[in-house]
Short mmCIF file of C-alpha atoms in Angstrom, two decimals:
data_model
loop_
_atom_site.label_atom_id
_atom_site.label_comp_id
_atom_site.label_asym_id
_atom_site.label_seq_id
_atom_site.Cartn_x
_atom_site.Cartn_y
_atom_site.Cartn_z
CA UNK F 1 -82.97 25.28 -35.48
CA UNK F 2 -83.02 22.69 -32.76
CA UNK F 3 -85.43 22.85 -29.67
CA UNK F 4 -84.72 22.41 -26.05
CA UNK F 5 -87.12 22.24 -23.38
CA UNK F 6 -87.93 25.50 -21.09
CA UNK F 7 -85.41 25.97 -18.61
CA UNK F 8 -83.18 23.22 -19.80
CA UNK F 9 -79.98 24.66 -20.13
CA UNK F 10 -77.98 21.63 -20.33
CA UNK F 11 -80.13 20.00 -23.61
CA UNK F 12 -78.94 23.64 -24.69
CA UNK F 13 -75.26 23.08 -24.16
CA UNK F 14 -75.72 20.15 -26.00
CA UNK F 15 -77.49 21.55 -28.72
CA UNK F 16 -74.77 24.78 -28.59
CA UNK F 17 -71.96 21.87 -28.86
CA UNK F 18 -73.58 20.33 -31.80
CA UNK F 19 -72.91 23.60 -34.10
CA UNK F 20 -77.13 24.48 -34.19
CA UNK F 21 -78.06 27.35 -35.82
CA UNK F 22 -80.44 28.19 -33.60
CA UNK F 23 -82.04 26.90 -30.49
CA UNK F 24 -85.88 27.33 -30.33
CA UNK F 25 -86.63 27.32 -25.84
CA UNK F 26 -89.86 25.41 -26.70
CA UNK F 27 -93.43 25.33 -25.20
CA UNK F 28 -94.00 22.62 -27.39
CA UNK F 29 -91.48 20.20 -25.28
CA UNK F 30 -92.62 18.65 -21.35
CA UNK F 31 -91.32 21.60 -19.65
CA UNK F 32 -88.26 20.85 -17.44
CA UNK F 33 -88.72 23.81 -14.66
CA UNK F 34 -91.47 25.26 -13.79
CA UNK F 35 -90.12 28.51 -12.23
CA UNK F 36 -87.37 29.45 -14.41
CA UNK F 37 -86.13 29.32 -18.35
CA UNK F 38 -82.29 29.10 -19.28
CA UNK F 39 -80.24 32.17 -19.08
CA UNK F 40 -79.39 32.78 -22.16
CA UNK F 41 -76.57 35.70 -21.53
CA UNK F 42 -74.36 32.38 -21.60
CA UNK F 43 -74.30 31.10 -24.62
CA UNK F 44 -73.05 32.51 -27.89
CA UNK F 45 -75.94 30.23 -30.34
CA UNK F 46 -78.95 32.68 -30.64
CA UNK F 47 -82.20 31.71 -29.15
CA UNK F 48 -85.59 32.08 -29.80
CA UNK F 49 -88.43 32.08 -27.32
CA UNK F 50 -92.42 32.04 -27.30
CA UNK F 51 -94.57 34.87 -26.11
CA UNK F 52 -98.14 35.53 -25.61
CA UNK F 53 -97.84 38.84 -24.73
CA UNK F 54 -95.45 42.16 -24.37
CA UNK F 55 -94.81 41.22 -20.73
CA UNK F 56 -93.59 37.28 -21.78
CA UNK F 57 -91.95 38.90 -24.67
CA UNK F 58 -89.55 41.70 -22.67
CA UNK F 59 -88.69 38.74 -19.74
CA UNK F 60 -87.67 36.41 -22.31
CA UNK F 61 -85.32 39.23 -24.14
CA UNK F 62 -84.36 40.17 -21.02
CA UNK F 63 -83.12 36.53 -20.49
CA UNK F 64 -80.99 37.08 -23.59
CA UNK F 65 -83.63 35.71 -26.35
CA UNK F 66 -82.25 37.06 -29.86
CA UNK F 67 -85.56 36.15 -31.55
CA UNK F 68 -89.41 36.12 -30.28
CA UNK F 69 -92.13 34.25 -31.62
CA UNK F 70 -96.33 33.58 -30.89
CA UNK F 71 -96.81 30.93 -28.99
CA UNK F 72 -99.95 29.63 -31.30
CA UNK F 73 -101.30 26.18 -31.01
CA UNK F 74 -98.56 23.88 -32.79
CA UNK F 75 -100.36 21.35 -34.49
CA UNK F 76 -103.29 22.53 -34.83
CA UNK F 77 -104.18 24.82 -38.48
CA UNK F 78 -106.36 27.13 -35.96
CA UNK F 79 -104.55 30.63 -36.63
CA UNK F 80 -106.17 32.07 -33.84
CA UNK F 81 -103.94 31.65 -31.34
CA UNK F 82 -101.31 33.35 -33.05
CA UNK F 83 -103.73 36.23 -33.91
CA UNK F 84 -104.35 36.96 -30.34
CA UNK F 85 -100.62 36.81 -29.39
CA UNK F 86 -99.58 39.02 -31.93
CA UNK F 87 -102.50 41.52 -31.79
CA UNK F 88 -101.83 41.17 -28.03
CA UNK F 89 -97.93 42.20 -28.38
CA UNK F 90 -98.44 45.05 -31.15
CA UNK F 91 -101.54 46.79 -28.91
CA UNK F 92 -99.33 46.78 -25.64
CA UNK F 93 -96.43 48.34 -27.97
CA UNK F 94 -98.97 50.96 -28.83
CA UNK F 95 -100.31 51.82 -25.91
CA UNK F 96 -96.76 52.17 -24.18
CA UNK F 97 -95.50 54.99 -27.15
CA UNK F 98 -98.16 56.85 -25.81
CA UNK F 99 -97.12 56.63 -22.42
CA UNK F 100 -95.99 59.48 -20.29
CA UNK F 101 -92.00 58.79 -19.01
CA UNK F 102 -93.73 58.71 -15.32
CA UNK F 103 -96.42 56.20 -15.86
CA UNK F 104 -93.48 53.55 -17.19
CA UNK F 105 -92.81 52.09 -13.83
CA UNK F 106 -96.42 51.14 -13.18
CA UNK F 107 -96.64 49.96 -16.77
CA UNK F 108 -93.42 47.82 -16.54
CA UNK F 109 -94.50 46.57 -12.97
CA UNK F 110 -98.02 45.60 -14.65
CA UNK F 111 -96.03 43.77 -17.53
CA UNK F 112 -93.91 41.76 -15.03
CA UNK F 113 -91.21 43.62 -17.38
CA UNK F 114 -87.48 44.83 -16.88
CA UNK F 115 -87.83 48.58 -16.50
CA UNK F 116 -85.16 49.33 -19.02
CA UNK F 117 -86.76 47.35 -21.62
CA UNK F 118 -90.00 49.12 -21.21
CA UNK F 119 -88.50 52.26 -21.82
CA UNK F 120 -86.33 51.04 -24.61
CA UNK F 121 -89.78 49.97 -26.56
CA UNK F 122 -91.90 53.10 -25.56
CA UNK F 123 -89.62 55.06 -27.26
CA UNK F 124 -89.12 52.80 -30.48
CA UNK F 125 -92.57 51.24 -30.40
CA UNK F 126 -90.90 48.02 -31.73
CA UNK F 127 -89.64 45.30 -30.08
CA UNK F 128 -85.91 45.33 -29.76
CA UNK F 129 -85.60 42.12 -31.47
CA UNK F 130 -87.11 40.31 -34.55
CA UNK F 131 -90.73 39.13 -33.74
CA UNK F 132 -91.78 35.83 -35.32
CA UNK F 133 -95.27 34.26 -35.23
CA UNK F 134 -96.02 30.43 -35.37
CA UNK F 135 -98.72 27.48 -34.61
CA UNK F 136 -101.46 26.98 -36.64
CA UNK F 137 -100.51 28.83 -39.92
CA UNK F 138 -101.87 26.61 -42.73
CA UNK F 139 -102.27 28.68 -45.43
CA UNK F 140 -100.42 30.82 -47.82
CA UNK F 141 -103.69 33.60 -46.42
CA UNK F 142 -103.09 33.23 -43.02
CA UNK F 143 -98.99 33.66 -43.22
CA UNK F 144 -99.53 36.95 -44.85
CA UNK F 145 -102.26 37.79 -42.44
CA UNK F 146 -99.88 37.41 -39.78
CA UNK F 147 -97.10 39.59 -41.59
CA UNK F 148 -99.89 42.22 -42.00
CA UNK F 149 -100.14 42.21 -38.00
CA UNK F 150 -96.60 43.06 -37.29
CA UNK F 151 -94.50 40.05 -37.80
CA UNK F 152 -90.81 39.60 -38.95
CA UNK F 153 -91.61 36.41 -40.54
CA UNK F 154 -93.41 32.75 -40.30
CA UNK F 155 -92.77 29.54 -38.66
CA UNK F 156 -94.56 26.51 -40.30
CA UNK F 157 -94.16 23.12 -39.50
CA UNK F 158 -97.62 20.68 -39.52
CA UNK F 159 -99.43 23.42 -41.40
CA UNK F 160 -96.99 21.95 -44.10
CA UNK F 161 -96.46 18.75 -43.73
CA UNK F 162 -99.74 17.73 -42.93
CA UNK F 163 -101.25 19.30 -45.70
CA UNK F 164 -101.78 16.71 -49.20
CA UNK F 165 -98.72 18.56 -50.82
CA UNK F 166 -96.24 19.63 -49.01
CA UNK F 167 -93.39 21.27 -51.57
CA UNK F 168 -96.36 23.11 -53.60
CA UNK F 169 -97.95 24.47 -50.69
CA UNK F 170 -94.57 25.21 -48.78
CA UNK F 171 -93.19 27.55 -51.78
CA UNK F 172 -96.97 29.13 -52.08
CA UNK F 173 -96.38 29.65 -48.06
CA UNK F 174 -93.27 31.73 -49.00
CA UNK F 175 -94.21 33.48 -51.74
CA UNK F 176 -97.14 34.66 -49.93
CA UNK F 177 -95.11 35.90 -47.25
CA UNK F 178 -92.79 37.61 -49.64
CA UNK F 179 -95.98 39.41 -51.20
CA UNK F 180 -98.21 40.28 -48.27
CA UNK F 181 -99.50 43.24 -49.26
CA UNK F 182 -100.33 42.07 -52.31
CA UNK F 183 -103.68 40.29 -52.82
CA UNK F 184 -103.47 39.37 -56.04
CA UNK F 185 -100.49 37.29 -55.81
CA UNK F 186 -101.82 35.63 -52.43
CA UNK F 187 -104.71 34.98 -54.62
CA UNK F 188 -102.45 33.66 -57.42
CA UNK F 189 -100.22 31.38 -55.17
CA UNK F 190 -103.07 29.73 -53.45
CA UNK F 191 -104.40 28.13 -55.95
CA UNK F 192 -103.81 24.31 -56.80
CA UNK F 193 -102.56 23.66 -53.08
CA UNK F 194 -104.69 20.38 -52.38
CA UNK F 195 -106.16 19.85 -49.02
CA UNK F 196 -105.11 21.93 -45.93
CA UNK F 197 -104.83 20.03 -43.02
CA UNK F 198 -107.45 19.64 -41.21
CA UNK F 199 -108.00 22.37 -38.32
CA UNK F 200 -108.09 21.04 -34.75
CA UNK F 201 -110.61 23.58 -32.38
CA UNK F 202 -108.82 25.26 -29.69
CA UNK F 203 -111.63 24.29 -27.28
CA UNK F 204 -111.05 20.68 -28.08
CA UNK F 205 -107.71 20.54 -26.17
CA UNK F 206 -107.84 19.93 -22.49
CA UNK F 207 -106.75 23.22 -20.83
CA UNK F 208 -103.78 21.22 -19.34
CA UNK F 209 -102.17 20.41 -22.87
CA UNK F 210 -102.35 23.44 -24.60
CA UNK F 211 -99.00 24.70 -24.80
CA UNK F 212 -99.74 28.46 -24.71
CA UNK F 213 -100.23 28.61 -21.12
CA UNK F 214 -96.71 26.98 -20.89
CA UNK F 215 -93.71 29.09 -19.97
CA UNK F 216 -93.41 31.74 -17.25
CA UNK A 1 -81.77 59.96 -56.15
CA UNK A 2 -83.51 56.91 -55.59
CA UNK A 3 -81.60 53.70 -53.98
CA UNK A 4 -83.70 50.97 -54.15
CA UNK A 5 -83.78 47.40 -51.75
CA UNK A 6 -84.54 44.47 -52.77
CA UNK A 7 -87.73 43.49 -50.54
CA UNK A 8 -87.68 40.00 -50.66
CA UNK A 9 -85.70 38.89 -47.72
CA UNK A 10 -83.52 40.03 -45.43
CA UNK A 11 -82.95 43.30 -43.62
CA UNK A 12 -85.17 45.09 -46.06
CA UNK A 13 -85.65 47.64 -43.02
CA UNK A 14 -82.55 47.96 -42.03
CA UNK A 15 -81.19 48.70 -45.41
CA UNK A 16 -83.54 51.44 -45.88
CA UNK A 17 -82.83 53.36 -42.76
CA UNK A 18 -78.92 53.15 -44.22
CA UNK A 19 -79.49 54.28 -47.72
CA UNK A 20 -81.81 56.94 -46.11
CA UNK A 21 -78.82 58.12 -43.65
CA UNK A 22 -76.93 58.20 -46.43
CA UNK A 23 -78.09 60.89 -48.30
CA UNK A 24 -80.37 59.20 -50.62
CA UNK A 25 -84.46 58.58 -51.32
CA UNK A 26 -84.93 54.61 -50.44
CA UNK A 27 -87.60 52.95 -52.32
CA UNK A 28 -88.28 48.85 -51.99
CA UNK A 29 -88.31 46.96 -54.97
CA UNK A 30 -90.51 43.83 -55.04
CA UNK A 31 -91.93 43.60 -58.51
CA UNK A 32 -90.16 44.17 -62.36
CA UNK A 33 -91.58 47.43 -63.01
CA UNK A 34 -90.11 49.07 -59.20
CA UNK A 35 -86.14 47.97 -61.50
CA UNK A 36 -86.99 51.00 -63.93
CA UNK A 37 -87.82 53.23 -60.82
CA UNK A 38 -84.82 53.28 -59.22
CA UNK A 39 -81.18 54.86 -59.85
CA UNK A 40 -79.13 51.73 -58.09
CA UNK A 41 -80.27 48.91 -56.55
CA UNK A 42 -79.09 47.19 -53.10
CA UNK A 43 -79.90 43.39 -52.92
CA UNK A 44 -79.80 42.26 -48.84
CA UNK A 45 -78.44 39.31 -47.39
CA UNK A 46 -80.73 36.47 -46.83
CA UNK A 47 -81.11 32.47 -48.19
CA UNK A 48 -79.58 32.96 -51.28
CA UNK A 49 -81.38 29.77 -52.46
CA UNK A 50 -84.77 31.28 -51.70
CA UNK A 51 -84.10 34.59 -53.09
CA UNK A 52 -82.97 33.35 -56.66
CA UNK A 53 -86.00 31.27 -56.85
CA UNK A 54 -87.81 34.19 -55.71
CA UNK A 55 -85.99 36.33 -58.11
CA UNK A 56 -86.74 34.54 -60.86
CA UNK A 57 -90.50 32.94 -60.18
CA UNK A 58 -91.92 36.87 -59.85
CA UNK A 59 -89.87 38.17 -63.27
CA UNK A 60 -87.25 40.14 -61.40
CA UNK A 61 -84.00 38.32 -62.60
CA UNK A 62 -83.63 40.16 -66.33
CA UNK A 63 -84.46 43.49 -65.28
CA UNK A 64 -82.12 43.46 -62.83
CA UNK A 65 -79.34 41.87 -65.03
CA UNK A 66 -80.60 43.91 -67.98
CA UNK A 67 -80.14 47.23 -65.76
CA UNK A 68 -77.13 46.08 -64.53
CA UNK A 69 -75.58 45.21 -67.41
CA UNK A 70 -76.66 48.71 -69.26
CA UNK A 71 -74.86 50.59 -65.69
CA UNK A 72 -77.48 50.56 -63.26
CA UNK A 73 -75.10 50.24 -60.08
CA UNK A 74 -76.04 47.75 -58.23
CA UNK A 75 -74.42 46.05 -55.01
CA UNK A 76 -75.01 42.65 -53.23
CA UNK A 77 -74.40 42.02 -49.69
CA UNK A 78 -73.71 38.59 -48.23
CA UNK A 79 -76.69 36.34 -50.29
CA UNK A 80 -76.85 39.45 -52.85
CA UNK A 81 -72.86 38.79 -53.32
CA UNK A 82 -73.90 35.24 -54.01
CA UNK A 83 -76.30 36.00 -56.53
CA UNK A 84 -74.16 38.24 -58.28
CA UNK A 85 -71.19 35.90 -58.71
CA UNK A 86 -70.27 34.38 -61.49
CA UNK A 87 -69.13 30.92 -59.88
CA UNK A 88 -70.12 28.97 -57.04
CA UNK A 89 -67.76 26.73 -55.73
CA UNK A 90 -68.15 23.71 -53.88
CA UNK A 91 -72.21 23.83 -54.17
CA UNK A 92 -73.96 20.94 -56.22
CA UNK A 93 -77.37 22.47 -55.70
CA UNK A 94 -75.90 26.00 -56.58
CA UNK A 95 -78.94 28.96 -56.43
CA UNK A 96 -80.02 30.67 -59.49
CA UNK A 97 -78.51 33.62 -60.20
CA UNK A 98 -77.69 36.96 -61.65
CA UNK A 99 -73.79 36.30 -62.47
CA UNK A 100 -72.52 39.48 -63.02
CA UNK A 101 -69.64 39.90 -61.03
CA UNK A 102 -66.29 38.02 -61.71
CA UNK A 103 -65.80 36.08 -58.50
CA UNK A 104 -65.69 32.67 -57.25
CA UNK A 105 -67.34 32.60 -53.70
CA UNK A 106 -67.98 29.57 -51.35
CA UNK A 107 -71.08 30.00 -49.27
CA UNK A 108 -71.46 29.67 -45.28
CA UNK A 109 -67.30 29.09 -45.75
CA UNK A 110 -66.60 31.33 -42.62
CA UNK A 111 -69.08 28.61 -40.86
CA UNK A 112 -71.80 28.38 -39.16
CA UNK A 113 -74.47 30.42 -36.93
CA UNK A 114 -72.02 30.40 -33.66
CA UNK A 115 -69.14 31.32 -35.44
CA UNK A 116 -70.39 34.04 -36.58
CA UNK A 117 -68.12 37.67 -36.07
CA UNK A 118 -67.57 41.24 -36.03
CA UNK A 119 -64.40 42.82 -37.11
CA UNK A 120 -62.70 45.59 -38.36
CA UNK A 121 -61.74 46.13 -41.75
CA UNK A 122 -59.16 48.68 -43.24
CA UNK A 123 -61.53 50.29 -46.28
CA UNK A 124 -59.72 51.30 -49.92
CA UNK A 125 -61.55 55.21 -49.29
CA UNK A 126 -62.20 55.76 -45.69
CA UNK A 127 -59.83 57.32 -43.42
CA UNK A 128 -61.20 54.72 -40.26
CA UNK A 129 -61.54 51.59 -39.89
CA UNK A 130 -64.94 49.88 -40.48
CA UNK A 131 -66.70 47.51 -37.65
CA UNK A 132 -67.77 44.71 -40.38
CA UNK A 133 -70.26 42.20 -39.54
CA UNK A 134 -69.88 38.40 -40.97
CA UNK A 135 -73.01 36.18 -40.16
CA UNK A 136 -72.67 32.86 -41.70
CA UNK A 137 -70.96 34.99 -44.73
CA UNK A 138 -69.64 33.83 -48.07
CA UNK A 139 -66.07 33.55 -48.90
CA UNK A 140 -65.01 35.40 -51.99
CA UNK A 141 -62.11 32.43 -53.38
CA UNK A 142 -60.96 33.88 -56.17
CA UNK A 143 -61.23 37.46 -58.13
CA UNK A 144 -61.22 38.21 -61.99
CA UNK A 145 -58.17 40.71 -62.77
CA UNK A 146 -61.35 43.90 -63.58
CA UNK A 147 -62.20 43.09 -59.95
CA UNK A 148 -61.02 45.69 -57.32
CA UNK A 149 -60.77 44.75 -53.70
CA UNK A 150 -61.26 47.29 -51.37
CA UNK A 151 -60.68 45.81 -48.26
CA UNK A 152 -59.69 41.99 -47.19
CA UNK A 153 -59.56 39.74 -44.20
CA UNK A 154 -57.33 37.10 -43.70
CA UNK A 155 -56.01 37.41 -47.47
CA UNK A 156 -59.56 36.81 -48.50
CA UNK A 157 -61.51 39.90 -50.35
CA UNK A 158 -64.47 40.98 -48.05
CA UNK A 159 -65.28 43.99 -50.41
CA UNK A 160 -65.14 44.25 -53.90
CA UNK A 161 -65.88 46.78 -56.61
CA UNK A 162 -66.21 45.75 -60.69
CA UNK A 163 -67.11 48.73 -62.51
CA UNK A 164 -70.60 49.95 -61.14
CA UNK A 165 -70.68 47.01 -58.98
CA UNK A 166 -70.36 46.72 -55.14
CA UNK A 167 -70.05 43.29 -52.82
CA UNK A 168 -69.37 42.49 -49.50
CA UNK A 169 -69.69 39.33 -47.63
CA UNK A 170 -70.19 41.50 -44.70
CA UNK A 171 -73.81 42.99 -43.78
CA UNK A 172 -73.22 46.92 -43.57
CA UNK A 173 -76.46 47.42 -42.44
CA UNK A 174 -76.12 46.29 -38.79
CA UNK A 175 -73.90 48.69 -36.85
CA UNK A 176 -75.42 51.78 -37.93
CA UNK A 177 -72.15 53.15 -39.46
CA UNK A 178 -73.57 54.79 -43.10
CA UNK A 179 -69.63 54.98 -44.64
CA UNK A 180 -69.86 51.59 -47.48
CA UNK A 181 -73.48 52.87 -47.87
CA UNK A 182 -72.23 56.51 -48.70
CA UNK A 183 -69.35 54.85 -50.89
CA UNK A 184 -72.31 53.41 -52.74
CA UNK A 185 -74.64 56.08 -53.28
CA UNK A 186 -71.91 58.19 -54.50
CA UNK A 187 -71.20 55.61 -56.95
CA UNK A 188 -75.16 56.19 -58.23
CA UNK A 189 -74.71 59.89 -58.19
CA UNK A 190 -71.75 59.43 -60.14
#
């Protein structure tokens, strides 16, 4: 998985050229447009995109994303981000399967959303693709937390490798993910870890450099 | 009849909804004591590397092998073909594993992410031909003389059957056709 920043679809040529598995359109990365993100229809590497809501979600898969993730605070250990992105996602999902066929204009002109899309996920009440979540996950808890609220799987980078040890907490990471449902075995797995890193608040950032609010 | 999927990784989901289609009960298997619940077993694609560690760190290897081994049918798709097969090849940091079925297999040999394909395969049973899909897929090198291959690409067997075993380095989960899921469940009823 290599990232490229929003909208620049010539990094992603590169990145397409270079035989990546995956290219990750990335909040995380200086945006380079601040209007559009690269059509992704024209490529054959699969992408994935960040979303903080249904809306975000259905314009990026519209755009040809193959994959959508949270857009949680990278770098940070604060899960809540990614809790309200997720929560934010599966509640919109919810309240469109419960939708009359009439009202799905309005809803889809209220999500900024393509129409057909809309539809398509009323009448599954899933998302269309796989649904990631990432930023801040530090702990084998919180990765199983987020499985609990509807995700596919879990992203972790810092939450890792900024923790005392990385390989021990990395495999308790996955094996809580595995077993999500099962407390006992998140209990089991999470013990021994070392430190977490330490959590940055979310009201600590400037408003200008957190990278939620990035992406259009 | 219960078919059960291995929950670990993969497209647990997916799998489900196939066996379902198919005629039997699905039932995930996560922990030792779900092996002696169900009738035949289905292990998904996914890392292979992950899942064998997996497999083995939460005590699921040797009932699986144990079942397998007394005629449980069991069959491995993409990663699950990988952890069935007896030999690796070209791997120094080769995954743990099941080794069950007589085949040599390379993995990621039909390359990477963006090379992955869909095809269609002539199947040993079906009357039409099957939309196969290969996503950075193992290639099955060489097979024992009890293997039977049921349908090939380019020379190379994409489907194989050893006994009460089924593998494919294909993911039949994907297109929504329920025929090599059938094929299988009819092997468990059998």
């Amino acid at each position: 998985m290599a990232k490229c920043r929003i909208g620049h679809f010539v990094e992603a040529q590169v990145l397409q050229s270079l035989g990546v598995d995956y290219i990750d359109e990335s909040e995380v990365l200086t945006p380079a447009d601040e209007a559009h993100h690269v059509d992704k229809w024209s490529f054959t590497v699969p992408f994935v995109c960040g979303a903080t809501n249904l809306g975000e979600a259905l314009r990026r898969i519209g755009e040809g994303a193959a994959m959508i993730r949270s857009k949680g605070e990278a770098g940070t250990g604060n899960v809540v981000e990614a809790v309200r992105h997720m929560r934010a996602i599966a509640s919109s999902l919810r309240s469109l399967t419960t939708m009359g066929s009439e009202e799905l204009m309005t809803a889809a002109k209220e999500l900024r959303a393509p129409y057909e899309l809309v539809r398509e996920v009323a009448s599954t009440g899933k998302l269309p693709v796989v649904l990631f979540t990432a930023g801040g996950i530090a702990t084998p808890a919180d990765a199983a937390l987020m499985m609990q609220l509807g995700a596919d799987g879990v992203f972790v980078g810092s939450g890792i490798f900024k923790s005392g040890d990385p390989a021990t907490r990395a495999r308790a990471i996955v094996e809580a993910t595995t077993y999500f449902n099962d407390p006992d075995i998140i209990a089991k797995v999470s013990r021994g870890l070392g430190d977490a890193m330490v959590g940055i608040n979310i009201a600590d950032i400037p408003a200008s450099e957190r990278l939620a609010a990035r992406g259009w | 009849m219960k078919v059960g999927v291995l929950g670990l990784q993969g497209d647990v989901r997916e799998h489900l909804s196939a066996v379902e289609a198919a005629g039997a009960a699905p039932v995930v298997v996560k922990h030792p004591e779900d092996v002696a619940a169900v009738d035949g077993l289905i292990m998904p694609g996914g890392e292979s590397t992950a899942i064998g560690k997996l497999l083995d760190r939460f005590g699921l290897s040797e009932p699986i092998r144990k079942r397998a081994n007394d005629g449980m049918p069991l069959y491995g798709t993409c990663a699950g073909l990988i952890l069935m097969a007896n030999e690796i090849v070209g791997d120094e940091d080769a995954p743990h594993r099941l080794r069950l079925l007589d085949v040599a297999v390379r993995r990621n040999a039909y390359g990477r992410q963006v090379d992955s394909f869909e095809c269609d395969l002539d199947v040993e049973g079906l009357d039409q031909p099957y939309r196969a899909v290969f996503i950075r897929a193992p290639v099955i090198e060489a097979a024992g003389h009890g293997v039977e291959v049921l349908a090939e690409r380019a020379g190379a067997p994409v489907l194989v059957r050893q006994g009460r075993l089924l593998a494919s380095s294909f993911h039949p989960e994907m297109t929504g056709d329920p025929r090599v899921h059938e094929m299988f469940v009819k092997m468990v009823a059998d």
